[in-house]
Amino acid sequence: MGQSSVRGDDTRERVPRERSGGATAAPAGGGTRGGGRRRGHGKPRKRRILRWTALTVSVLILGTGGAGYLYYEHLNDSIKREALNLGGKKMAGHKANAAGQTPLNILLIGSDARDTAANKKLGGGRAHFDGPALADVQMLVHLSADRTNMSVVSMPRDTMVKMPKCTAPDGTEYAASTGRMQTNLSLDRGGPGCTVAAWHELTGITIDHFMMVDFAGVVSMADAIGGVPVCVDANVYSRNSKGEGSGLKLREGTTSIKGEQALQWLRTRYGFEDGTDLGRTRAQHMYMNSMIRELRENAKLTNPNKLRKLAEAATDALTVDDRIDTVTDLLDLADEFKKIPTGRITMTTMPTIPYTYDRNRVEPTPGDAEKLFRLVRDDIPLDGKGVKAKPKPPKSKDPVAPVGEIAVIVQNGTGVGGQPTNGRSTSVTASLVAQGFTLARAGDQLTPQEKTTVTYPSVDLQGDAQAVAKSLGVPMSAVKRSTEVTGVTVVVGADWRTGTAYPKASEDDDKAPKSARLSNGADSTDCMHVQEGFTWS
């Protein structure tokens, strides 16, 4: 086979354990149905518009006849499904808001599998033909409970995380990692369900669905969607002296891309910004935002033939979780996406810092990354709109006892959705003792919960509980009275997995950290900066 025009950016990297221990197409947003105008009228009849937006896929594409039913079944049979969570852990459910609404979280996974002729041609990297697939693209899509806004959080593929226990579809069991591993290895340890489990382990976010697509799937869906405009600030050619790169070649300015060129754009690392995954995820966000605008503004999918082609491409390309039974379920998800205004779509990348043991890898930025996860868990919009100031809890009128006389029990609650972080109760207890709370002791009980809390049983201990919280940097909003405890009790939650001081950035306000590099879905002026050395004339 000759050299493909869409080779991988670089060789696939697999990382051993730490030495010391480590796109779904956004649905069209409405619009009128093309053609079918009644003579003497300037707009389609109202009933036709309602029919277009309300009927199910089987009617939209096929009509109501027997052939339509058979085709509908054909689409259902094309959908590939795998278990949502192969790690054996139960996913926590959502808590409804005051209106009884719940958010929706979908993990998008891009597989780099070179397991078919099409994927080998598109993916390049002969050394990895028929090898294990890696989750090289990971994006969490969060739809707010009231469907007024959407947040998309990307995780770079070379992020080092702890892996949960997972079981592969063939029954192979993988124990939870003792150190850290590169996040894209999760797909090889148990399929997309293991990638879901790894995300849940790190973030504490409930994940409702996943959708996975490979190289060939991206190309077929990009062709079905049609051209999507993207912008570069200089001529770009993604190839280095070793021949590594996606092969993307574009002129300065805006170009409409689709098919293989769209795949090249989504895979480009060499040539964008600093040549790292951070630039690649930003380019992916630009493509997704532009695609959503195109689908909505130009109403490309109001054409029945285009919709049929996209339906076929999607059902053939996607692997989804086993909670999605039929094409109708996919349409229902699409309807949820359509409720979100373009200007309320916010895309971001998890804040990272260089990994301690390998500077070519990254790890979540303490404080900033957890703050981003908290905002998603609490269904707080990343764009800062619609957030109301939290009332400050009243200070206790109860006099505080000398710190050496305050008995405190510290429990480890970091095991939300997976294995707890070892030693958390011990290290936090040591911090309290060092500050004079000599009666503090670590408890043996494991109490998994997402957020750190300080609880007390009666009003006469409220002041003591607030003093403990203040010494640890835990916000006063986390200090609560509870009849389930017999004394001042600290439960170290999943939001505080490292360090002896509570991460300040995770609770100082409800604005996304600046390091998250937000982009807005309505911004049509965004343009990728081309990396020095990857331009042409």
XYZ file of C-alpha atoms in Angstrom, residues 28-481:
454
model
C -29.335 20.486 13.141
C -30.964 23.248 15.077
C -34.217 23.505 13.235
C -34.850 25.644 10.174
C -37.481 25.365 7.470
C -37.866 22.478 5.133
C -36.457 23.174 1.672
C -38.787 23.015 -1.325
C -42.443 21.975 -1.212
C -43.812 25.533 -1.365
C -47.442 26.040 -2.142
C -48.162 28.166 -5.170
C -48.863 31.776 -4.192
C -47.208 31.453 -0.737
C -43.724 32.560 0.301
C -43.304 29.992 3.126
C -43.817 26.260 3.500
C -47.077 25.275 5.064
C -46.986 25.173 8.826
C -48.109 21.583 9.033
C -45.139 20.507 6.898
C -42.710 22.221 9.262
C -44.317 20.587 12.287
C -44.277 17.236 10.556
C -40.575 17.623 9.787
C -39.560 18.494 13.315
C -41.819 16.130 15.215
C -41.814 12.737 13.473
C -39.419 9.941 14.259
C -36.524 8.850 12.055
C -38.517 6.008 10.556
C -41.090 8.443 9.220
C -38.638 11.224 8.396
C -36.606 9.048 6.072
C -38.795 6.201 5.087
C -42.506 6.879 5.309
C -44.875 4.413 6.909
C -44.783 1.445 4.541
C -43.335 -2.027 5.021
C -40.153 -1.078 3.176
C -39.757 1.784 5.628
C -40.008 -0.599 8.560
C -37.398 -2.902 7.061
C -35.032 0.010 6.477
C -35.577 1.240 10.019
C -34.644 -2.229 11.275
C -31.609 -2.152 8.979
C -30.426 1.062 10.670
C -31.024 -0.452 14.112
C -29.024 -3.549 13.171
C -26.131 -1.347 12.007
C -25.648 0.211 15.426
C -22.804 -1.369 17.412
C -23.212 -1.436 21.208
C -20.991 -2.131 24.206
C -21.571 -1.952 27.945
C -21.538 1.518 29.492
C -19.232 0.625 32.372
C -17.167 -2.531 32.114
C -15.390 -1.840 35.386
C -18.202 -3.384 37.388
C -18.880 -0.190 39.333
C -22.376 1.236 39.517
C -22.723 4.702 38.029
C -24.284 7.160 40.471
C -27.538 8.680 39.276
C -28.283 12.343 38.683
C -29.963 14.506 41.266
C -32.923 16.410 39.870
C -33.086 20.185 40.291
C -36.023 22.044 41.829
C -37.949 21.731 38.553
C -37.398 17.973 38.414
C -34.910 18.265 35.532
C -31.640 16.347 35.215
C -28.486 17.024 33.164
C -27.210 14.757 30.393
C -23.562 13.736 30.015
C -22.192 11.963 26.924
C -18.565 10.894 26.475
C -17.331 11.159 22.864
C -14.431 8.818 22.073
C -12.251 8.845 18.973
C -10.562 5.472 18.426
C -7.273 5.209 16.520
C -7.905 1.555 15.599
C -6.130 0.375 12.459
C -8.173 -2.803 12.219
C -9.751 -2.485 8.763
C -8.456 -1.677 5.309
C -10.116 1.739 5.445
C -8.689 2.581 8.878
C -5.215 1.416 7.871
C -5.271 3.639 4.808
C -6.544 6.657 6.722
C -4.550 6.173 9.917
C -1.141 5.305 8.551
C 1.297 4.029 11.175
C 1.994 0.588 9.704
C 3.702 -0.517 12.911
C 0.325 -0.331 14.657
C -1.799 -2.180 12.101
C -4.180 -4.599 13.861
C -2.821 -3.483 17.226
C -4.831 -2.420 20.269
C -7.066 0.607 19.791
C -6.383 3.717 21.852
C -8.820 6.450 22.894
C -6.953 9.337 21.311
C -9.903 11.746 21.425
C -11.969 12.108 24.598
C -14.625 14.801 25.022
C -17.294 14.993 27.689
C -20.457 16.734 26.464
C -22.621 18.148 29.269
C -26.162 19.365 28.576
C -27.561 21.407 31.450
C -30.639 20.128 33.246
C -32.765 22.981 31.879
C -31.205 22.581 28.387
C -30.183 26.245 28.248
C -26.439 25.606 27.847
C -23.872 22.975 26.890
C -20.284 22.452 28.028
C -17.681 20.304 26.261
C -14.551 19.270 28.185
C -11.640 17.621 26.341
C -8.894 15.592 27.991
C -5.527 15.373 26.184
C -4.678 11.797 25.220
C -1.351 11.894 27.105
C -2.918 12.788 30.465
C -1.645 10.515 33.238
C -4.452 9.122 35.413
C -5.155 6.202 37.716
C -7.008 3.425 35.917
C -9.968 1.682 37.553
C -10.624 -2.043 37.455
C -12.044 -3.015 34.057
C -13.236 -6.164 32.306
C -12.808 -6.476 28.548
C -15.619 -7.833 26.323
C -13.695 -11.135 26.032
C -13.712 -11.520 29.826
C -10.128 -10.402 30.456
C -9.908 -8.591 33.798
C -7.606 -5.644 34.419
C -6.877 -4.696 38.019
C -6.943 -1.071 39.088
C -3.550 0.522 38.452
C -1.290 1.205 41.409
C 0.409 4.068 39.591
C -0.662 6.302 36.746
C -1.147 5.401 33.113
C -1.800 7.388 29.963
C -5.538 7.964 29.602
C -5.808 6.727 26.007
C -4.795 3.240 27.182
C -8.213 2.883 28.820
C -9.751 1.726 25.537
C -7.281 -1.166 25.341
C -8.083 -2.210 28.922
C -11.772 -2.899 28.410
C -13.287 -0.985 25.523
C -15.171 2.324 25.698
C -16.781 1.292 28.996
C -13.345 1.399 30.611
C -12.763 4.891 29.214
C -16.065 5.909 30.820
C -14.960 4.331 34.112
C -11.618 6.192 33.979
C -13.394 9.515 33.458
C -15.794 8.822 36.296
C -12.923 7.791 38.562
C -11.074 11.065 37.892
C -13.975 13.519 37.816
C -16.852 12.055 39.840
C -19.158 13.082 36.962
C -22.108 10.824 36.147
C -21.890 9.714 32.502
C -25.138 8.695 30.812
C -23.930 7.592 27.376
C -20.858 7.196 25.207
C -20.381 7.365 21.439
C -17.214 6.073 19.793
C -16.072 6.567 16.194
C -12.980 5.452 14.237
C -11.086 7.050 11.326
C -13.358 5.702 8.606
C -16.410 6.735 10.606
C -15.194 10.319 10.881
C -14.678 10.502 7.112
C -18.075 9.042 6.226
C -19.921 11.306 8.679
C -17.947 14.379 7.569
C -18.899 13.626 3.966
C -22.558 13.190 4.912
C -22.588 16.477 6.837
C -20.905 18.412 4.025
C -18.287 21.152 4.081
C -17.395 22.812 7.380
C -15.431 26.098 7.294
C -12.202 26.277 9.316
C -9.528 28.967 9.523
C -5.718 29.096 9.788
C -3.667 32.286 10.143
C -0.993 31.107 7.670
C -0.456 28.419 5.045
C -0.087 25.136 6.941
C 1.325 21.715 6.027
C 1.362 19.109 8.794
C 4.533 17.180 7.984
C 7.878 17.288 9.792
C 11.315 16.257 8.551
C 10.633 12.637 9.563
C 7.430 12.532 7.523
C 5.277 12.606 10.642
C 2.051 14.554 10.658
C -1.543 14.377 9.494
C -0.756 15.628 5.994
C -3.193 18.532 6.296
C -2.374 21.237 3.737
C -4.415 24.433 3.700
C -3.960 27.983 2.534
C -4.182 30.921 4.915
C -7.719 31.986 5.671
C -10.980 30.056 5.679
C -11.478 26.751 3.844
C -14.502 24.457 3.774
C -13.348 20.912 4.588
C -15.023 17.503 4.600
C -14.193 13.800 4.267
C -10.494 12.903 4.586
C -9.502 16.552 4.915
C -11.817 16.866 7.934
C -10.100 13.843 9.509
C -6.717 15.434 8.848
C -7.841 18.614 10.585
C -9.122 16.720 13.623
C -5.874 14.735 13.913
C -3.393 17.561 13.314
C -0.896 18.169 16.094
C 2.268 19.115 14.202
C 1.459 22.486 12.683
C -1.007 23.933 15.216
C 0.076 26.289 18.026
C 2.886 24.619 20.022
C 2.620 21.197 18.392
C 1.045 19.529 21.437
C -2.320 17.914 22.105
C -3.547 21.238 23.498
C -3.453 22.737 20.022
C -5.107 19.653 18.562
C -8.047 19.792 21.017
C -8.545 23.493 20.277
C -8.715 22.706 16.542
C -11.251 19.980 17.270
C -13.372 22.477 19.206
C -13.202 24.929 16.309
C -14.404 22.265 13.884
C -17.274 21.210 16.151
C -18.422 24.783 16.765
C -18.273 25.556 13.052
C -20.119 22.354 12.180
C -22.925 23.197 14.596
C -23.270 26.686 13.125
C -23.336 25.296 9.586
C -25.983 22.718 10.371
C -28.173 25.268 12.065
C -27.684 28.374 9.961
C -27.801 26.636 6.585
C -30.256 23.895 7.628
C -28.341 21.338 5.579
C -30.167 18.426 7.137
C -33.631 19.570 6.097
C -32.961 17.688 2.873
C -34.355 14.126 3.234
C -31.576 12.640 1.124
C -28.867 14.302 3.232
C -30.579 13.145 6.401
C -30.774 9.594 5.079
C -27.061 9.623 4.207
C -26.128 10.953 7.638
C -28.366 8.392 9.347
C -26.663 5.593 7.420
C -23.194 7.008 8.085
C -23.885 7.502 11.800
C -25.404 4.094 12.465
C -22.593 2.400 10.576
C -19.783 4.471 12.111
C -20.797 4.756 15.758
C -20.341 2.371 18.649
C -22.712 3.410 21.432
C -23.553 2.255 24.930
C -26.123 -0.446 25.547
C -28.647 2.058 26.891
C -29.209 3.257 23.317
C -31.472 0.580 21.886
C -32.732 2.046 18.611
C -32.307 4.785 16.037
C -35.188 6.544 17.791
C -33.008 6.816 20.909
C -30.347 8.562 18.821
C -32.988 10.944 17.486
C -34.152 11.674 21.029
C -30.579 12.631 21.949
C -30.404 14.837 18.862
C -33.578 16.605 19.950
C -31.942 17.390 23.308
C -28.945 18.954 21.529
C -31.220 21.077 19.360
C -32.589 22.848 22.432
C -29.216 24.485 23.209
C -28.645 27.959 21.673
C -25.377 28.165 19.720
C -24.228 31.108 21.815
C -24.523 29.023 24.997
C -22.179 26.270 23.814
C -18.816 26.420 25.598
C -15.843 24.216 24.749
C -12.748 23.813 26.878
C -9.771 21.583 27.598
C -9.012 20.227 31.056
C -6.214 22.373 32.572
C -2.941 20.428 32.702
C 0.657 20.747 33.886
C 3.715 18.665 32.859
C 3.755 15.259 34.527
C 6.289 14.918 37.328
C 7.965 11.745 36.016
C 7.821 12.452 32.280
C 7.711 16.040 31.041
C 6.342 14.853 27.695
C 3.135 13.828 29.460
C 0.651 15.909 31.436
C -1.510 15.613 34.540
C -4.564 17.584 35.728
C -3.696 20.985 37.182
C -4.387 20.843 40.943
C -7.292 23.120 41.827
C -8.147 24.303 38.311
C -8.989 20.851 36.905
C -11.102 19.915 39.909
C -12.872 23.263 39.746
C -13.819 22.557 36.132
C -15.136 19.119 37.110
C -17.102 20.625 40.006
C -18.823 23.112 37.735
C -19.927 20.262 35.470
C -21.009 18.095 38.419
C -23.007 20.995 39.862
C -24.522 21.858 36.467
C -23.046 25.371 36.519
C -22.575 26.906 33.030
C -18.944 27.445 32.059
C -19.775 30.682 30.252
C -20.666 32.323 33.590
C -24.176 33.256 32.505
C -27.127 32.615 34.750
C -25.024 31.955 37.856
C -26.432 33.422 41.036
C -24.230 34.364 43.958
C -24.274 31.815 46.754
C -25.500 33.062 50.123
C -22.799 32.992 52.771
C -23.548 30.601 55.631
C -24.038 32.317 59.000
C -21.181 32.279 61.462
C -21.716 30.255 64.583
C -22.595 32.034 67.828
C -21.225 29.051 69.718
C -17.814 29.782 71.272
C -14.989 27.743 69.807
C -13.145 25.382 72.132
C -9.336 25.396 72.203
C -8.159 23.433 69.175
C -6.387 20.900 71.376
C -9.745 19.985 72.927
C -11.667 19.474 69.668
C -12.097 15.806 68.794
C -12.166 15.228 65.036
C -12.658 12.063 62.994
C -11.347 12.112 59.396
C -12.747 9.633 56.869
C -11.688 8.821 53.308
C -14.489 9.544 50.826
C -12.454 9.679 47.622
C -13.695 6.338 46.285
C -16.520 7.738 44.151
C -17.046 5.398 41.194
C -13.818 3.463 41.815
C -10.918 2.819 44.153
C -10.311 5.400 46.926
C -7.085 7.367 46.962
C -4.943 5.665 49.569
C -3.844 7.576 52.651
C -6.197 10.545 52.364
C -7.639 10.325 55.870
C -4.171 9.825 57.347
C -2.572 12.790 55.564
C -5.430 15.193 56.376
C -5.379 14.039 60.000
C -1.641 14.732 60.160
C -2.292 18.254 58.875
C -4.850 18.875 61.629
C -2.535 17.520 64.323
C 0.254 19.789 63.064
C -2.105 22.748 63.505
C -2.837 21.837 67.136
C -5.873 19.545 66.733
C -4.145 16.835 68.739
C -7.376 14.853 69.261
C -7.862 14.367 65.515
C -7.702 10.762 64.330
C -8.128 8.930 61.048
C -11.164 6.703 60.810
C -11.263 3.332 59.104
C -14.675 3.872 57.526
C -14.813 4.573 53.795
C -17.574 7.036 52.937
C -17.510 7.696 49.161
C -18.858 11.113 48.238
C -18.117 13.693 45.565
C -17.531 16.697 47.830
C -15.574 17.194 51.024
C -17.740 17.944 54.054
C -17.318 18.840 57.716
C -20.324 17.742 59.754
C -21.340 18.101 63.405
C -24.248 16.610 65.413
C -25.482 19.582 67.469
C -25.377 23.382 67.586
C -22.897 23.424 70.438
C -20.282 21.928 68.077
C -20.947 24.228 65.124
C -18.163 26.630 66.048
C -15.711 23.766 66.484
C -16.652 22.361 63.068
C -16.153 25.752 61.435
C -12.734 26.055 63.089
C -11.727 22.684 61.647
C -12.942 23.686 58.187
C -11.063 26.988 58.349
C -7.831 25.253 59.310
C -8.089 22.959 56.264
C -9.251 25.646 53.846
C -12.608 23.909 53.348
C -15.367 26.450 52.497
C -17.947 27.199 55.173
C -20.683 26.096 52.776
C -19.393 22.532 53.316
C -19.947 22.701 57.079
C -23.309 21.143 57.901
C -25.225 19.705 60.808
